[in-house]
Amino acid sequence: MARILGIGIATLDIINSVAGYPPEDAEVRAAAQRQCRGGNATNTLVVLSQLGHRCAWGGVIAEEPDAARIIDDLTGFGIDLGPVKRTPHGKVPTSYITLNQANGSRTIVHYRDLPEYGYEDFQNIDLTGYDWLHFEGRNIDDTARMLEHAQASQPHTPRSLEIEKARPDIERLFPAATLLLFSRHYAQARGSDDPARFLHDMHQRTPHADLMLAWGEAGAYGVSRAGQLAHSPAFPPPRIVDTLGAGDTFNAGIIDACLRRLTLSETLESACRLAGRKCGAAGLNFLGTPA
Ligand code: ADP
Ligand code: FRU
């Protein structure tokens, strides 16, 4: 069991399940609808807490009625909300998600009107209580300062960084992270369709960090800081039910495996098995509540 702090977002996800993805300008009826808490960092924490870790979340909550769902869900998983910043302004970030029942694909339209969690908020956290720090690659100026502060004050505490979207200047965050978790979307936005080649190039730029790259149904690739390359296939469940949060679950699996000091190949396999299991279940409560 490790103590893990995650910095990032929590959202309200409104998920419509449809028999097939609709064409533009169509009107279709959803087969089912559910609303739940989402958001990359909090999704990762919820999975980590089910794996037995003690997690805390640093992010922003708007004081409005939809916030209750987020707070209830996170506290239900035993996640410490001590580092949270509350604001009377804005709205809980909301994702309108179309889940295609035919193949489990998820299409997200995201609306956001909320201040970001800032360096000033992060600076108030006592980092000595954590064994692992996890960040989302967003809000670049402040996140760069958070990472640098963590690196300077707790140099031996690992710092993972999720690189999901190709945001301007996101590469500025790389030097202070010890583990970079790339998405296929990011690699492709950078012009690479070859995972091994992408990781090789990234390793030249960031030799101080371990690098992981999820590649959907083709599994995942990794390069250690020593330059060793490994790949794991995906582990598809008997039926793909819901791929929303598969990447966030994969990231949780990588962090958990690193904390258990597995080898690179074992780490990738463990994370892909976990993410595959998630794809066979609706939502993220697929492992049972924490002990
Ligand atoms: P996301 O789209 O959520 O960012 P990915 O599609 O890259 O994430 O998937 C993350 C991980 O989830 C993959 O590395 C893989 O292990 C697993 N995964 C995703 N899609 C499937 C699938 N169709 N079957 C089995 N595993 C999958
Ligand atoms: C899934 C997810 C959703 C959320 C969206 C935010 O990875 O975290 O839960 O609505 O992405 O970008």
PDB file of C-alpha atoms and ligand atoms in Angstrom, residues 9 11-13 37-43 93-97 106 108 110 136 138 162 164-165 243-248 284, ligand 2:
ATOM      1  CA  ILE A   9      -9.609  17.181 -12.890  1.00  0.00           C
ATOM      2  CA  THR A  11     -15.812  15.885 -14.190  1.00  0.00           C
ATOM      3  CA  LEU A  12     -19.458  15.027 -14.419  1.00  0.00           C
ATOM      4  CA  ASP A  13     -19.825  12.446 -17.202  1.00  0.00           C
ATOM      5  CA  ARG A  37     -17.900  11.248 -11.866  1.00  0.00           C
ATOM      6  CA  GLY A  38     -15.072  11.210 -14.403  1.00  0.00           C
ATOM      7  CA  GLY A  39     -11.830  13.044 -15.135  1.00  0.00           C
ATOM      8  CA  ASN A  40      -8.433  11.551 -15.865  1.00  0.00           C
ATOM      9  CA  ALA A  41      -6.579  12.068 -12.575  1.00  0.00           C
ATOM     10  CA  THR A  42      -9.555  11.162 -10.392  1.00  0.00           C
ATOM     11  CA  ASN A  43     -10.305   8.101 -12.558  1.00  0.00           C
ATOM     12  CA  PRO A  93     -16.525  20.377 -15.963  1.00  0.00           C
ATOM     13  CA  THR A  94     -19.026  18.284 -17.870  1.00  0.00           C
ATOM     14  CA  SER A  95     -18.430  15.622 -20.535  1.00  0.00           C
ATOM     15  CA  TYR A  96     -21.228  14.577 -22.875  1.00  0.00           C
ATOM     16  CA  ILE A  97     -20.235  11.092 -23.948  1.00  0.00           C
ATOM     17  CA  ARG A 106     -16.473   6.599 -26.574  1.00  0.00           C
ATOM     18  CA  ILE A 108     -16.498  12.957 -25.774  1.00  0.00           C
ATOM     19  CA  HIS A 110     -16.278  18.379 -23.026  1.00  0.00           C
ATOM     20  CA  GLU A 136      -2.090  15.623 -15.649  1.00  0.00           C
ATOM     21  CA  ARG A 138      -2.479  20.513 -18.522  1.00  0.00           C
ATOM     22  CA  GLU A 162       0.056  11.983 -18.133  1.00  0.00           C
ATOM     23  CA  GLU A 164      -2.777  12.816 -23.336  1.00  0.00           C
ATOM     24  CA  LYS A 165      -3.334  15.851 -25.537  1.00  0.00           C
ATOM     25  CA  THR A 243     -13.607   1.794 -23.026  1.00  0.00           C
ATOM     26  CA  LEU A 244     -14.188   5.139 -21.246  1.00  0.00           C
ATOM     27  CA  GLY A 245     -11.322   5.543 -18.789  1.00  0.00           C
ATOM     28  CA  ALA A 246      -9.260   2.646 -20.232  1.00  0.00           C
ATOM     29  CA  GLY A 247      -6.239   4.953 -20.511  1.00  0.00           C
ATOM     30  CA  ASP A 248      -6.722   6.267 -16.967  1.00  0.00           C
ATOM     31  CA  LEU A 284     -14.576   2.226 -13.020  1.00  0.00           C
TER      32      LEU A 284
HETATM   33  C1  FRU B   2     -11.917   9.566 -19.551  1.00  0.00           C
HETATM   34  C2  FRU B   2     -12.207  10.948 -19.011  1.00  0.00           C
HETATM   35  C3  FRU B   2     -13.668  11.151 -18.673  1.00  0.00           C
HETATM   36  C4  FRU B   2     -13.754  12.650 -18.710  1.00  0.00           C
HETATM   37  C5  FRU B   2     -12.817  13.024 -19.847  1.00  0.00           C
HETATM   38  C6  FRU B   2     -12.066  14.298 -19.555  1.00  0.00           C
HETATM   39  O1  FRU B   2     -10.539   9.418 -19.793  1.00  0.00           O
HETATM   40  O2  FRU B   2     -11.424  11.229 -17.853  1.00  0.00           O
HETATM   41  O3  FRU B   2     -14.069  10.571 -17.460  1.00  0.00           O
HETATM   42  O4  FRU B   2     -15.026  13.126 -18.925  1.00  0.00           O
HETATM   43  O5  FRU B   2     -11.914  11.947 -19.987  1.00  0.00           O
HETATM   44  O6  FRU B   2     -11.222  14.645 -20.622  1.00  0.00           O
END
